[in-house]
C-alpha atoms as an extended CHARMM CRD file, in Angstrom:
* protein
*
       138  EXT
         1         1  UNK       CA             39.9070000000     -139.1530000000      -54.8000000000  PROA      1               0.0000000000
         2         2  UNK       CA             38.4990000000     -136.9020000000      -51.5530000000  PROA      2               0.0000000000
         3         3  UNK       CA             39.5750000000     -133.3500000000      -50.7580000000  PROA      3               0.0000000000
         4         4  UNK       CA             41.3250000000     -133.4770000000      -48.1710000000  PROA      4               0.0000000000
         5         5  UNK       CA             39.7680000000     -131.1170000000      -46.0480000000  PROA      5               0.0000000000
         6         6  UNK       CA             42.2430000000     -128.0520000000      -44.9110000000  PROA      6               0.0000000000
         7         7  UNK       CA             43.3010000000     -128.5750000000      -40.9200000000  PROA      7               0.0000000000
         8         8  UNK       CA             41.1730000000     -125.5150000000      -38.8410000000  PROA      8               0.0000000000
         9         9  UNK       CA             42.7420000000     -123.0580000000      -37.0610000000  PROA      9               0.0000000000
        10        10  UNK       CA             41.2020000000     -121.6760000000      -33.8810000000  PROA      10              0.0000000000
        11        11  UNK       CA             42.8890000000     -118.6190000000      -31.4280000000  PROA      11              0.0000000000
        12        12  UNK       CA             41.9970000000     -118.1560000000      -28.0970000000  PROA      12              0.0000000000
        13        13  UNK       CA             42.1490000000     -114.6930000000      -27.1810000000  PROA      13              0.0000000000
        14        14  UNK       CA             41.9790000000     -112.9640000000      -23.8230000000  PROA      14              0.0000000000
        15        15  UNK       CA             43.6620000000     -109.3060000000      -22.3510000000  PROA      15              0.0000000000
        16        16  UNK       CA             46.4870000000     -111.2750000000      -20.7080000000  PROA      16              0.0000000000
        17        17  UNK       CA             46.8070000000     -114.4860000000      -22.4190000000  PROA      17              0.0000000000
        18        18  UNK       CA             48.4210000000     -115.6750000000      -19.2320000000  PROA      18              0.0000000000
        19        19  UNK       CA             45.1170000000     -117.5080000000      -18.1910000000  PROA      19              0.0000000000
        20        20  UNK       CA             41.9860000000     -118.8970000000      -20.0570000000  PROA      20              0.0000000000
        21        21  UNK       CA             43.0080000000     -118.7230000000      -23.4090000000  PROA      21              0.0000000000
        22        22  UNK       CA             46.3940000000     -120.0070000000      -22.5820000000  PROA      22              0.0000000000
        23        23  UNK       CA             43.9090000000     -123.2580000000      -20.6970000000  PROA      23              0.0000000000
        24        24  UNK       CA             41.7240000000     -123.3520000000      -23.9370000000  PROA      24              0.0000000000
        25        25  UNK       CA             44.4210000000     -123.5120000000      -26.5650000000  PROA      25              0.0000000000
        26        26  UNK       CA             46.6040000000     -125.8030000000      -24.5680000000  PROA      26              0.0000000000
        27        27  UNK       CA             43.2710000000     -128.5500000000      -24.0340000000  PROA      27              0.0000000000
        28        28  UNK       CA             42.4140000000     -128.0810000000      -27.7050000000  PROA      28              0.0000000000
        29        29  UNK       CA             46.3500000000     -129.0790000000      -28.8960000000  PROA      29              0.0000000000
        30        30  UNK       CA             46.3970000000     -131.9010000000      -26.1920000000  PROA      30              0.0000000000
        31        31  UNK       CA             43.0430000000     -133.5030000000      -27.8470000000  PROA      31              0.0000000000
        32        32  UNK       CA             43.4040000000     -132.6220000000      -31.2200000000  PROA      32              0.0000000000
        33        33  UNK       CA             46.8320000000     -132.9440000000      -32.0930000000  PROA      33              0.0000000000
        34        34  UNK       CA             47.5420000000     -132.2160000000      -35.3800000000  PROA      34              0.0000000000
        35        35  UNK       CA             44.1630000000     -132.4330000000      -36.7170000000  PROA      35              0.0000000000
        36        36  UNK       CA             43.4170000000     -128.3530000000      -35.2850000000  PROA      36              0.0000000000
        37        37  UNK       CA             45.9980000000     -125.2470000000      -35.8700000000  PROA      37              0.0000000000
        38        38  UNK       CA             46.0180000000     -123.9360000000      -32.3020000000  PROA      38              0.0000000000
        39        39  UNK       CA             46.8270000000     -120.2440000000      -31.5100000000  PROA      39              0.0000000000
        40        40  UNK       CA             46.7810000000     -118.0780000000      -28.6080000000  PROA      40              0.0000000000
        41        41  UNK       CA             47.2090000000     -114.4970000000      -27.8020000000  PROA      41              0.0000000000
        42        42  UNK       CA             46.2660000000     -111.2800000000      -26.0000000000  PROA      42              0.0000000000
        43        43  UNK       CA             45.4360000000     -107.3790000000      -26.2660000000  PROA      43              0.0000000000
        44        44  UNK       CA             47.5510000000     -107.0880000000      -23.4030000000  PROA      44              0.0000000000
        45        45  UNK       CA             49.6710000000     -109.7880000000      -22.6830000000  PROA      45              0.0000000000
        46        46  UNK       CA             51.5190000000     -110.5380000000      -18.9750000000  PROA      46              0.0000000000
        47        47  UNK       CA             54.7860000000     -111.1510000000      -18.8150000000  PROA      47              0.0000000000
        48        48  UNK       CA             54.1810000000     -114.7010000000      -17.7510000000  PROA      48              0.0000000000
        49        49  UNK       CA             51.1220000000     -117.1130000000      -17.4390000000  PROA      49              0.0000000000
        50        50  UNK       CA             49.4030000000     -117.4080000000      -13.8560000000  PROA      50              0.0000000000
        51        51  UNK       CA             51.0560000000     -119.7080000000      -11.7260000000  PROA      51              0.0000000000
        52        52  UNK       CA             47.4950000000     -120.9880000000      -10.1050000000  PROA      52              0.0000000000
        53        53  UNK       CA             46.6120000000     -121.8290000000      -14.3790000000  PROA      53              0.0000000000
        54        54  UNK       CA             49.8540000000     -123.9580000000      -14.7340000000  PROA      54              0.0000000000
        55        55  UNK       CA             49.6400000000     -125.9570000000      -11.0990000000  PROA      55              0.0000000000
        56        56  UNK       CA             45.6400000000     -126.0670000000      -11.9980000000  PROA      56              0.0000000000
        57        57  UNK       CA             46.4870000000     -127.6490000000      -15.8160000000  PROA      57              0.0000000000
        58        58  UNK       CA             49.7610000000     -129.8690000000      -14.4180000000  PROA      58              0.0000000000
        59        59  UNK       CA             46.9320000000     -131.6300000000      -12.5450000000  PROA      59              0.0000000000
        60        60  UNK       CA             44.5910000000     -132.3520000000      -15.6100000000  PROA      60              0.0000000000
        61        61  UNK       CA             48.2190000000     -133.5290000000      -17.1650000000  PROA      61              0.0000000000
        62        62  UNK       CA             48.8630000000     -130.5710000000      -19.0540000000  PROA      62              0.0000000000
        63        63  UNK       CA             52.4160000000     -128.8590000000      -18.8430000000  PROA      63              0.0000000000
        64        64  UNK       CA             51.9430000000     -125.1380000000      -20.1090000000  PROA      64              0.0000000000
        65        65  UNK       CA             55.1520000000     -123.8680000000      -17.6210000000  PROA      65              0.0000000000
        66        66  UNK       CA             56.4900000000     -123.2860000000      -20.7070000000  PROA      66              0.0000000000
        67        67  UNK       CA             54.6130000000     -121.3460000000      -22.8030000000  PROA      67              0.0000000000
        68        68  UNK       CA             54.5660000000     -117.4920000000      -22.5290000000  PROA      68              0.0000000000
        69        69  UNK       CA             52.0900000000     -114.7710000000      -23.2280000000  PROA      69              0.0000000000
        70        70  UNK       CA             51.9090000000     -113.1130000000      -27.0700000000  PROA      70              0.0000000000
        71        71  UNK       CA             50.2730000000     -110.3820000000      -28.4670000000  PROA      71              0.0000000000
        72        72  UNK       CA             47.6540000000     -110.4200000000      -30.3840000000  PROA      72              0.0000000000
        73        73  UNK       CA             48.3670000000     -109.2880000000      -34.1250000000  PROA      73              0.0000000000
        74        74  UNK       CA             45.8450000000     -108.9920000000      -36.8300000000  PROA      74              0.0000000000
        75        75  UNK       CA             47.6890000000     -111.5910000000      -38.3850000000  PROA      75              0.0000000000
        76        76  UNK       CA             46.5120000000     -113.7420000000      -36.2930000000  PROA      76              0.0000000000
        77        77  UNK       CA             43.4000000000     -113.2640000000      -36.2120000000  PROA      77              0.0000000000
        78        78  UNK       CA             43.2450000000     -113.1400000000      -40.1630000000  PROA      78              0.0000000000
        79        79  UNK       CA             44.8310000000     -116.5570000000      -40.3180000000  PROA      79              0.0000000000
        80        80  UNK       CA             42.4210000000     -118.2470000000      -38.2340000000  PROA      80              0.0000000000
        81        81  UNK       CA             39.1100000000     -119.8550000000      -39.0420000000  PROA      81              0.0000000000
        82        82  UNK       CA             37.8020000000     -119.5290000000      -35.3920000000  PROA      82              0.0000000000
        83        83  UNK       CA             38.5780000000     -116.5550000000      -32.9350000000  PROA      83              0.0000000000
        84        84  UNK       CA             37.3680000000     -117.5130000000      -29.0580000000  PROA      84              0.0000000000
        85        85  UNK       CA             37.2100000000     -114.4390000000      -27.2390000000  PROA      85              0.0000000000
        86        86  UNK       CA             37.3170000000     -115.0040000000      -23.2870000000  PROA      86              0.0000000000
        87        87  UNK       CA             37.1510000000     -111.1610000000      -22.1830000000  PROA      87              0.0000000000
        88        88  UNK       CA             38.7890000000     -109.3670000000      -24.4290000000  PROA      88              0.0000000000
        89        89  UNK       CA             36.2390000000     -106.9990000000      -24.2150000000  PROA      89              0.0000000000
        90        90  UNK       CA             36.6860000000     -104.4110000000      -27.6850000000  PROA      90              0.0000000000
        91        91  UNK       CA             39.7810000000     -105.4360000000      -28.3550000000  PROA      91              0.0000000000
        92        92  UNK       CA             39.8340000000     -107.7380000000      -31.1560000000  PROA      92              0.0000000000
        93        93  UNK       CA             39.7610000000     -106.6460000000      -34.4620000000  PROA      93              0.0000000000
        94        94  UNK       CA             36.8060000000     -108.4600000000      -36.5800000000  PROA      94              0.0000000000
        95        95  UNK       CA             37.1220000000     -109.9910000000      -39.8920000000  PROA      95              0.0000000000
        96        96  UNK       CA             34.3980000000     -110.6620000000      -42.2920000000  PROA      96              0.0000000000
        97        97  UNK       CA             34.0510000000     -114.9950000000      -43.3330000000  PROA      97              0.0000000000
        98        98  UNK       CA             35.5540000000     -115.4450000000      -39.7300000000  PROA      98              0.0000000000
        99        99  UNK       CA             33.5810000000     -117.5800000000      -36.9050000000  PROA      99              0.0000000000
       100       100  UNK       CA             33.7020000000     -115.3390000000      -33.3780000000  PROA      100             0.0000000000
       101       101  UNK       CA             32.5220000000     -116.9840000000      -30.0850000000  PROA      101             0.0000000000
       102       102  UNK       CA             32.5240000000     -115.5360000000      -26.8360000000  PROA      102             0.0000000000
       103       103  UNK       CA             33.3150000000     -117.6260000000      -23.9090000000  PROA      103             0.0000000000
       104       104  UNK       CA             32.2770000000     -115.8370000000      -20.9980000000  PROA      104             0.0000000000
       105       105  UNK       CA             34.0320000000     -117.0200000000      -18.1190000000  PROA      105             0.0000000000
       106       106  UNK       CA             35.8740000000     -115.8330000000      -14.4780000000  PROA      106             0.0000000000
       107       107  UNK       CA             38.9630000000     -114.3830000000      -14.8410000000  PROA      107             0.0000000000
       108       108  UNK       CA             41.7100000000     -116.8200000000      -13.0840000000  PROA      108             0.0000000000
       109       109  UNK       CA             43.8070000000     -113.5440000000      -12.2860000000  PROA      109             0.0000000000
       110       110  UNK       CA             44.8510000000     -112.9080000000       -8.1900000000  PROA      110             0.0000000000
       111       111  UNK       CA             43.2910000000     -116.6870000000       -7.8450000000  PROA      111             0.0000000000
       112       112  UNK       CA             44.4390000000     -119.8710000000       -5.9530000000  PROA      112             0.0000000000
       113       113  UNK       CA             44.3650000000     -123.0200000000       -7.8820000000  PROA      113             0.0000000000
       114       114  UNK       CA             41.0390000000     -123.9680000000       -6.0020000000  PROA      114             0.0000000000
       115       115  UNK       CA             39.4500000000     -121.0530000000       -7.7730000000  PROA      115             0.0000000000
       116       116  UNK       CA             41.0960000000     -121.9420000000      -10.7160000000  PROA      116             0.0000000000
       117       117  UNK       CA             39.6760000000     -125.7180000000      -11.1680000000  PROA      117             0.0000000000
       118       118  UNK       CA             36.2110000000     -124.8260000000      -12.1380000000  PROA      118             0.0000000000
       119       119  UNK       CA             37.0140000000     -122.6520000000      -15.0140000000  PROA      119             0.0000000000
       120       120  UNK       CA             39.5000000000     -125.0610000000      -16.7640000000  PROA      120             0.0000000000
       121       121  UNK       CA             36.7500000000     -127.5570000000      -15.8850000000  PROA      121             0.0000000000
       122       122  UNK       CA             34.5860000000     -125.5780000000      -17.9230000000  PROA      122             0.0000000000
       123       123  UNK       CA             37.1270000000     -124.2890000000      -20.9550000000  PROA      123             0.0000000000
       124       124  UNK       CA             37.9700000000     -128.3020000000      -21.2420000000  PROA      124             0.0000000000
       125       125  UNK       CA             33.9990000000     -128.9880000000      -21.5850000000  PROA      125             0.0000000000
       126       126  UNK       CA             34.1170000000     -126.0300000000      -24.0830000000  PROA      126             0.0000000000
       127       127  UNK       CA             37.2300000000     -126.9070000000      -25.7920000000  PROA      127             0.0000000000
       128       128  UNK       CA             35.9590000000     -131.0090000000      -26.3230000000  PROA      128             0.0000000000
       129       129  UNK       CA             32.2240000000     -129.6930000000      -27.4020000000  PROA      129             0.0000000000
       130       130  UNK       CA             34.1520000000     -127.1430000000      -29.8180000000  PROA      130             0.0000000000
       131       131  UNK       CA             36.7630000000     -130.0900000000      -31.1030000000  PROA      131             0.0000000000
       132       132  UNK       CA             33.9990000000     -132.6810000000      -31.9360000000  PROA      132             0.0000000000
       133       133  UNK       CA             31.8280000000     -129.5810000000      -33.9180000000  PROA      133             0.0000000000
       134       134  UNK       CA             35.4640000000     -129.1030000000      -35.8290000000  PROA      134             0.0000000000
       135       135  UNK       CA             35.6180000000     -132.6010000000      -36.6490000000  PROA      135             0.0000000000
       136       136  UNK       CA             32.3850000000     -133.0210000000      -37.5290000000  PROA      136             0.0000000000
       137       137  UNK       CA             31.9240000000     -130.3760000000      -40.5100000000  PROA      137             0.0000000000
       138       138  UNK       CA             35.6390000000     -131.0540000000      -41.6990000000  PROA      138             0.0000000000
């Protein structure tokens, strides 16, 4: 009989976790269902997420109105098998056996949606390039 290989968990974190990583981790649990364990969070989370990053997603067919920004905890980070960092600058503690990437993209904060489009453009190109590595070594 196969191992059944265990699910991957990725978190997405930024300072505010009211823009990018809430984009990332909300294209990565619209594509991969089930298959990925999907966490977000921040070093300094807002008290909500951008409007521009909610009208912006609600056109690629994403509804994140709901979701709301959470701090990051070392738990979190501990749990996960992949930590995305989208400026979170120093922030983020670092775990030995854990896979860090840095995304390095424009921060959607004071922006209009127009602003906005290219970077979740670019964190959904990230996101499906990052989903199809996961699914590939699992």
């Amino acid at each position: 009989m196969p191992d059944l290989a265990p699910t991957p968990s990725v978190l997405f974190v930024c300072v505010h976790n009211a823009g990018r990583s809430q984009m990332a981790a909300a294209f990565l649990t619209h594509l991969a269902g089930d298959h990925v364990q999907v966490r977000s969070a921040g070093s300094a989370p807002a008290a909500t997420v951008n409007p521009a990053v909610v009208a912006a997603m609600a056109e690629a067919g994403i509804d994140i109105s709901a979701e709301i920004p959470k701090v990051l905890t070392v738990d979190a980070v501990r749990s996960s098998d992949v930590v995305i960092t989208l400026g979170c600058g120093d922030t983020c503690p670092v775990f030995p056996g854990k896979r860090y990437l840095d995304w390095q993209l424009p921060d959607p904060a004071g922006q209009g949606v127009a602003a906005v489009r290219p970077i979740r453009d670019e964190i959904e190109r990230r996101v499906r390039d990052l989903l199809t590595e996961l699914t590939q070594t699992s």
